Amino acid sequence: MIHVIGNSPPLIMSSIEGQAQLEKLIVANVAKDAFMALEDAYRDGDRKGREYGARFAPGHRRSAGGQDKHFALNETMFVALEAHGANPTALRGNRVVVGRLGKFNVARLNVPGHKWVDLRRGKTRPQLAKINTAIERRYVQNDLFAKSDGEISEATLFILGVMDGQDENGLPQLTTVMVALPAPDLRSWLYIQPLSKILALYEAPETVVQPDNAKPVLKSVPNKKTGDDQGN
């Protein structure tokens, strides 16, 4: 399955069956209210970062605004992760804040919607993406040996902020929040969907009631004989 953000190269996702299984894994490990809090944190951090950046002269605004947004987003995401028991890594300089919800390591990532960028910069995100090797083998490559290895013990999920808008000060603005499982090499996505679709998964019925096509057949019970052979 192919997914494209803006004019970026096609991003390869799992098969329909694999996608459904990944969605079950996400729902089983990350609470709906945690996703809602992370979305609010992303929007709040984006707003604060742009407000800070707007104070600079036009020549500095985009560069300074980008740095301010990074710190603002780190702080708002840290608070959201901590509030949901994700034990986020400490705030420290430019380091990526990473939490843990169920089996998933959770981190944020900004992506411009109008062009593709190299997501492999830095050390933390590539290391987190590599953890998804077992996910790729089982749900994308449909490896039978991987399926027999037992349950997935750890995986990585990115909260993506698509920055393809522009505010009144000319600063990049968040338009969409998405959820993505990166491929181990960070060159594609194993799964990517808008967060709004992820939230809708929690409204789906947990079980499917199958129609009962069985037709009961009543046994014929012979008359009880009393007295004589005619049952009288």
mmCIF file of C-alpha atoms in Angstrom:
data_model
loop_
_atom_site.group_PDB
_atom_site.id
_atom_site.type_symbol
_atom_site.label_atom_id
_atom_site.label_comp_id
_atom_site.label_asym_id
_atom_site.label_seq_id
_atom_site.Cartn_x
_atom_site.Cartn_y
_atom_site.Cartn_z
ATOM 1 C CA MET A 1 0.000 0.000 0.000
ATOM 2 C CA ILE A 2 1.317 3.477 -0.871
ATOM 3 C CA HIS A 3 0.923 6.716 1.039
ATOM 4 C CA VAL A 4 2.180 10.130 -0.064
ATOM 5 C CA ILE A 5 2.539 13.313 2.003
ATOM 6 C CA GLY A 6 2.417 16.307 -0.320
ATOM 7 C CA ASN A 7 5.044 15.935 -3.045
ATOM 8 C CA SER A 8 7.200 13.538 -1.065
ATOM 9 C CA PRO A 9 8.245 10.169 -2.540
ATOM 10 C CA PRO A 10 5.797 7.287 -2.100
ATOM 11 C CA LEU A 11 5.935 5.702 1.309
ATOM 12 C CA ILE A 12 5.441 1.944 1.415
ATOM 13 C CA MET A 13 3.034 0.643 4.014
ATOM 14 C CA SER A 14 1.881 -2.790 5.037
ATOM 15 C CA SER A 15 -0.721 -4.885 3.240
ATOM 16 C CA ILE A 16 -4.378 -4.434 4.139
ATOM 17 C CA GLU A 17 -4.224 -7.469 6.401
ATOM 18 C CA GLY A 18 -0.970 -6.311 7.971
ATOM 19 C CA GLN A 19 -2.378 -2.824 8.445
ATOM 20 C CA ALA A 20 -5.392 -4.202 10.298
ATOM 21 C CA GLN A 21 -3.119 -6.211 12.574
ATOM 22 C CA LEU A 22 -0.953 -3.171 13.273
ATOM 23 C CA GLU A 23 -4.045 -1.156 14.138
ATOM 24 C CA LYS A 24 -5.056 -3.811 16.664
ATOM 25 C CA LEU A 25 -1.576 -3.647 18.166
ATOM 26 C CA ILE A 26 -1.761 0.143 18.470
ATOM 27 C CA VAL A 27 -5.223 0.148 20.048
ATOM 28 C CA ALA A 28 -4.217 -2.581 22.509
ATOM 29 C CA ASN A 29 -1.181 -0.636 23.741
ATOM 30 C CA VAL A 30 -1.953 3.083 23.517
ATOM 31 C CA ALA A 31 -5.046 4.507 25.205
ATOM 32 C CA LYS A 32 -7.315 6.782 23.193
ATOM 33 C CA ASP A 33 -7.003 9.628 25.691
ATOM 34 C CA ALA A 34 -3.195 9.407 25.428
ATOM 35 C CA PHE A 35 -3.409 10.019 21.666
ATOM 36 C CA MET A 36 -5.816 12.907 22.244
ATOM 37 C CA ALA A 37 -3.428 14.459 24.774
ATOM 38 C CA LEU A 38 -0.482 14.091 22.388
ATOM 39 C CA GLU A 39 -2.415 15.793 19.610
ATOM 40 C CA ASP A 40 -3.337 18.681 21.918
ATOM 41 C CA ALA A 41 0.299 18.915 23.020
ATOM 42 C CA TYR A 42 1.477 19.074 19.407
ATOM 43 C CA ARG A 43 -0.931 21.869 18.556
ATOM 44 C CA ASP A 44 -0.100 23.758 21.744
ATOM 45 C CA GLY A 45 3.644 23.458 21.174
ATOM 46 C CA ASP A 46 3.276 24.585 17.567
ATOM 47 C CA ARG A 47 1.297 27.649 18.655
ATOM 48 C CA LYS A 48 3.767 28.586 21.397
ATOM 49 C CA GLY A 49 6.764 28.118 19.118
ATOM 50 C CA ARG A 50 5.299 30.393 16.474
ATOM 51 C CA GLU A 51 4.444 33.015 19.081
ATOM 52 C CA TYR A 52 8.044 33.026 20.330
ATOM 53 C CA GLY A 53 9.458 33.107 16.810
ATOM 54 C CA ALA A 54 7.270 36.045 15.761
ATOM 55 C CA ARG A 55 9.223 38.338 18.113
ATOM 56 C CA PHE A 56 12.324 38.194 15.911
ATOM 57 C CA ALA A 57 13.135 40.368 12.906
ATOM 58 C CA PRO A 58 12.006 38.920 9.536
ATOM 59 C CA GLY A 59 15.549 37.902 8.622
ATOM 60 C CA HIS A 60 15.864 35.771 11.758
ATOM 61 C CA ARG A 61 12.261 34.748 12.157
ATOM 62 C CA ARG A 62 12.159 31.382 10.398
ATOM 63 C CA SER A 63 15.441 30.139 11.879
ATOM 64 C CA ALA A 64 14.693 31.371 15.381
ATOM 65 C CA GLY A 65 11.076 30.252 15.114
ATOM 66 C CA GLY A 66 12.144 26.739 14.158
ATOM 67 C CA GLN A 67 14.405 26.466 17.184
ATOM 68 C CA ASP A 68 11.783 27.926 19.512
ATOM 69 C CA LYS A 69 9.205 25.494 18.174
ATOM 70 C CA HIS A 70 11.525 22.553 18.819
ATOM 71 C CA PHE A 71 11.891 23.474 22.485
ATOM 72 C CA ALA A 72 8.208 24.326 22.912
ATOM 73 C CA LEU A 73 7.133 21.019 21.370
ATOM 74 C CA ASN A 74 9.601 19.083 23.511
ATOM 75 C CA GLU A 75 8.094 20.632 26.628
ATOM 76 C CA THR A 76 4.432 20.132 25.722
ATOM 77 C CA MET A 77 5.013 16.548 24.561
ATOM 78 C CA PHE A 78 6.987 15.800 27.738
ATOM 79 C CA VAL A 79 4.065 16.954 29.882
ATOM 80 C CA ALA A 80 1.548 14.878 27.884
ATOM 81 C CA LEU A 81 3.690 11.729 28.020
ATOM 82 C CA GLU A 82 4.377 12.138 31.727
ATOM 83 C CA ALA A 83 0.664 12.655 32.473
ATOM 84 C CA HIS A 84 -0.114 9.275 30.883
ATOM 85 C CA GLY A 85 2.591 7.313 32.669
ATOM 86 C CA ALA A 86 4.926 7.108 29.663
ATOM 87 C CA ASN A 87 8.047 7.972 31.715
ATOM 88 C CA PRO A 88 9.513 10.362 29.099
ATOM 89 C CA THR A 89 13.247 10.950 28.803
ATOM 90 C CA ALA A 90 14.538 14.110 30.460
ATOM 91 C CA LEU A 91 14.399 17.474 28.707
ATOM 92 C CA ARG A 92 17.950 18.245 27.678
ATOM 93 C CA GLY A 93 19.047 20.489 24.841
ATOM 94 C CA ASN A 94 18.090 19.257 21.372
ATOM 95 C CA ARG A 95 17.530 15.661 22.438
ATOM 96 C CA VAL A 96 14.378 13.953 21.267
ATOM 97 C CA VAL A 97 11.855 13.281 24.038
ATOM 98 C CA VAL A 98 10.866 9.588 24.037
ATOM 99 C CA GLY A 99 8.155 7.949 26.138
ATOM 100 C CA ARG A 100 6.874 4.388 26.437
ATOM 101 C CA LEU A 101 3.205 3.451 26.135
ATOM 102 C CA GLY A 102 2.630 -0.289 26.330
ATOM 103 C CA LYS A 103 5.000 -1.932 23.849
ATOM 104 C CA PHE A 104 5.541 1.301 21.919
ATOM 105 C CA ASN A 105 8.364 3.794 22.198
ATOM 106 C CA VAL A 106 6.719 7.114 21.315
ATOM 107 C CA ALA A 107 8.495 10.163 19.891
ATOM 108 C CA ARG A 108 7.486 13.150 17.817
ATOM 109 C CA LEU A 109 8.698 14.154 14.362
ATOM 110 C CA ASN A 110 8.020 17.245 12.242
ATOM 111 C CA VAL A 111 7.610 16.672 8.509
ATOM 112 C CA PRO A 112 7.048 19.409 5.913
ATOM 113 C CA GLY A 113 4.176 18.356 3.701
ATOM 114 C CA HIS A 114 5.447 20.087 0.573
ATOM 115 C CA LYS A 115 8.775 18.299 0.243
ATOM 116 C CA TRP A 116 10.623 15.218 1.447
ATOM 117 C CA VAL A 117 13.387 15.559 4.032
ATOM 118 C CA ASP A 118 15.977 13.108 5.319
ATOM 119 C CA LEU A 119 14.491 11.670 8.502
ATOM 120 C CA ARG A 120 17.684 9.795 9.379
ATOM 121 C CA ARG A 121 19.519 12.809 10.814
ATOM 122 C CA GLY A 122 20.634 12.441 14.419
ATOM 123 C CA LYS A 123 21.083 9.206 16.373
ATOM 124 C CA THR A 124 17.924 8.691 18.407
ATOM 125 C CA ARG A 125 15.284 8.344 15.682
ATOM 126 C CA PRO A 126 17.280 5.858 13.554
ATOM 127 C CA GLN A 127 17.873 3.758 16.666
ATOM 128 C CA LEU A 128 14.164 3.838 17.495
ATOM 129 C CA ALA A 129 13.200 2.943 13.924
ATOM 130 C CA LYS A 130 15.522 -0.062 13.876
ATOM 131 C CA ILE A 131 13.442 -1.615 16.663
ATOM 132 C CA ASN A 132 10.638 -2.108 14.114
ATOM 133 C CA THR A 133 12.550 -4.879 12.322
ATOM 134 C CA ALA A 134 10.277 -7.512 13.880
ATOM 135 C CA ILE A 135 7.196 -5.487 12.903
ATOM 136 C CA GLU A 136 8.395 -5.281 9.301
ATOM 137 C CA ARG A 137 9.108 -9.009 9.059
ATOM 138 C CA ARG A 138 5.776 -10.057 10.528
ATOM 139 C CA TYR A 139 3.277 -7.548 9.154
ATOM 140 C CA VAL A 140 4.860 -6.247 5.933
ATOM 141 C CA GLN A 141 7.019 -9.077 4.603
ATOM 142 C CA ASN A 142 4.548 -11.654 5.925
ATOM 143 C CA ASP A 143 7.406 -13.794 7.208
ATOM 144 C CA LEU A 144 6.023 -17.080 8.536
ATOM 145 C CA PHE A 145 9.101 -17.616 10.683
ATOM 146 C CA ALA A 146 8.609 -14.171 12.263
ATOM 147 C CA LYS A 147 4.996 -15.044 13.038
ATOM 148 C CA SER A 148 6.140 -18.102 14.927
ATOM 149 C CA ASP A 149 8.525 -16.097 17.122
ATOM 150 C CA GLY A 150 5.771 -15.156 19.567
ATOM 151 C CA GLU A 151 4.423 -11.730 20.468
ATOM 152 C CA ILE A 152 6.081 -8.459 19.529
ATOM 153 C CA SER A 153 7.842 -7.218 22.680
ATOM 154 C CA GLU A 154 8.805 -3.714 21.541
ATOM 155 C CA ALA A 155 8.043 -1.326 18.682
ATOM 156 C CA THR A 156 8.349 2.350 17.780
ATOM 157 C CA LEU A 157 5.609 4.797 16.901
ATOM 158 C CA PHE A 158 6.087 8.395 15.768
ATOM 159 C CA ILE A 159 3.591 11.208 16.258
ATOM 160 C CA LEU A 160 4.065 13.238 13.061
ATOM 161 C CA GLY A 161 3.334 16.932 12.787
ATOM 162 C CA VAL A 162 2.804 17.892 9.144
ATOM 163 C CA MET A 163 3.981 21.515 8.820
ATOM 164 C CA ASP A 164 2.603 22.493 5.425
ATOM 165 C CA GLY A 165 0.772 25.630 6.551
ATOM 166 C CA GLN A 166 2.013 29.195 7.043
ATOM 167 C CA ASP A 167 0.814 31.721 9.603
ATOM 168 C CA GLU A 168 0.496 35.495 9.305
ATOM 169 C CA ASN A 169 4.170 35.934 10.256
ATOM 170 C CA GLY A 170 5.417 33.597 7.541
ATOM 171 C CA LEU A 171 6.244 30.775 9.958
ATOM 172 C CA PRO A 172 5.518 27.113 9.142
ATOM 173 C CA GLN A 173 2.279 26.039 10.801
ATOM 174 C CA LEU A 174 0.999 22.630 11.847
ATOM 175 C CA THR A 175 -1.938 21.423 9.762
ATOM 176 C CA THR A 176 -2.216 17.675 10.440
ATOM 177 C CA VAL A 177 -1.161 15.264 13.164
ATOM 178 C CA MET A 178 -0.478 11.702 12.023
ATOM 179 C CA VAL A 179 0.597 8.405 13.540
ATOM 180 C CA ALA A 180 3.333 6.411 11.819
ATOM 181 C CA LEU A 181 5.402 3.296 12.375
ATOM 182 C CA PRO A 182 8.755 3.876 10.663
ATOM 183 C CA ALA A 183 10.534 1.225 8.627
ATOM 184 C CA PRO A 184 13.810 0.100 10.257
ATOM 185 C CA ASP A 185 15.857 2.146 7.763
ATOM 186 C CA LEU A 186 13.643 5.257 8.156
ATOM 187 C CA ARG A 187 13.225 5.444 4.377
ATOM 188 C CA SER A 188 9.529 4.542 4.404
ATOM 189 C CA TRP A 189 6.578 3.894 6.686
ATOM 190 C CA LEU A 190 5.255 0.519 7.706
ATOM 191 C CA TYR A 191 2.037 2.255 8.736
ATOM 192 C CA ILE A 192 0.865 5.861 8.532
ATOM 193 C CA GLN A 193 -2.571 7.390 9.084
ATOM 194 C CA PRO A 194 -4.068 10.687 10.301
ATOM 195 C CA LEU A 195 -4.547 10.637 14.049
ATOM 196 C CA SER A 196 -8.269 11.245 13.490
ATOM 197 C CA LYS A 197 -8.518 7.817 11.852
ATOM 198 C CA ILE A 198 -6.635 6.218 14.736
ATOM 199 C CA LEU A 199 -9.118 7.702 17.200
ATOM 200 C CA ALA A 200 -11.991 6.280 15.146
ATOM 201 C CA LEU A 201 -10.580 2.763 15.658
ATOM 202 C CA TYR A 202 -11.530 2.955 19.322
ATOM 203 C CA GLU A 203 -15.196 3.393 18.378
ATOM 204 C CA ALA A 204 -15.288 0.185 16.331
ATOM 205 C CA PRO A 205 -17.043 -2.791 17.954
ATOM 206 C CA GLU A 206 -14.583 -5.114 19.649
ATOM 207 C CA THR A 207 -16.270 -8.272 18.428
ATOM 208 C CA VAL A 208 -18.211 -9.196 15.329
ATOM 209 C CA VAL A 209 -21.380 -11.140 15.983
ATOM 210 C CA GLN A 210 -21.709 -13.902 13.423
ATOM 211 C CA PRO A 211 -25.202 -14.824 12.261
ATOM 212 C CA ASP A 212 -26.524 -18.047 13.742
ATOM 213 C CA ASN A 213 -27.531 -20.172 10.775
ATOM 214 C CA ALA A 214 -28.154 -23.304 12.797
ATOM 215 C CA LYS A 215 -31.683 -24.680 12.478
ATOM 216 C CA PRO A 216 -32.794 -26.572 15.561
ATOM 217 C CA VAL A 217 -34.607 -29.829 14.916
ATOM 218 C CA LEU A 218 -37.076 -31.063 17.521
ATOM 219 C CA LYS A 219 -36.980 -34.735 18.338
ATOM 220 C CA SER A 220 -40.278 -36.598 18.038
ATOM 221 C CA VAL A 221 -41.131 -38.140 21.380
ATOM 222 C CA PRO A 222 -43.131 -41.388 21.185
ATOM 223 C CA ASN A 223 -46.328 -41.643 23.209
ATOM 224 C CA LYS A 224 -45.791 -43.199 26.584
ATOM 225 C CA LYS A 225 -47.566 -46.523 26.779
ATOM 226 C CA THR A 226 -49.597 -47.264 29.856
ATOM 227 C CA GLY A 227 -51.888 -50.191 30.398
ATOM 228 C CA ASP A 228 -52.217 -51.767 26.961
ATOM 229 C CA ASP A 229 -50.366 -51.797 23.613
ATOM 230 C CA GLN A 230 -52.324 -48.737 22.359
ATOM 231 C CA GLY A 231 -51.085 -46.565 25.207
ATOM 232 C CA ASN A 232 -54.478 -46.179 26.842
#
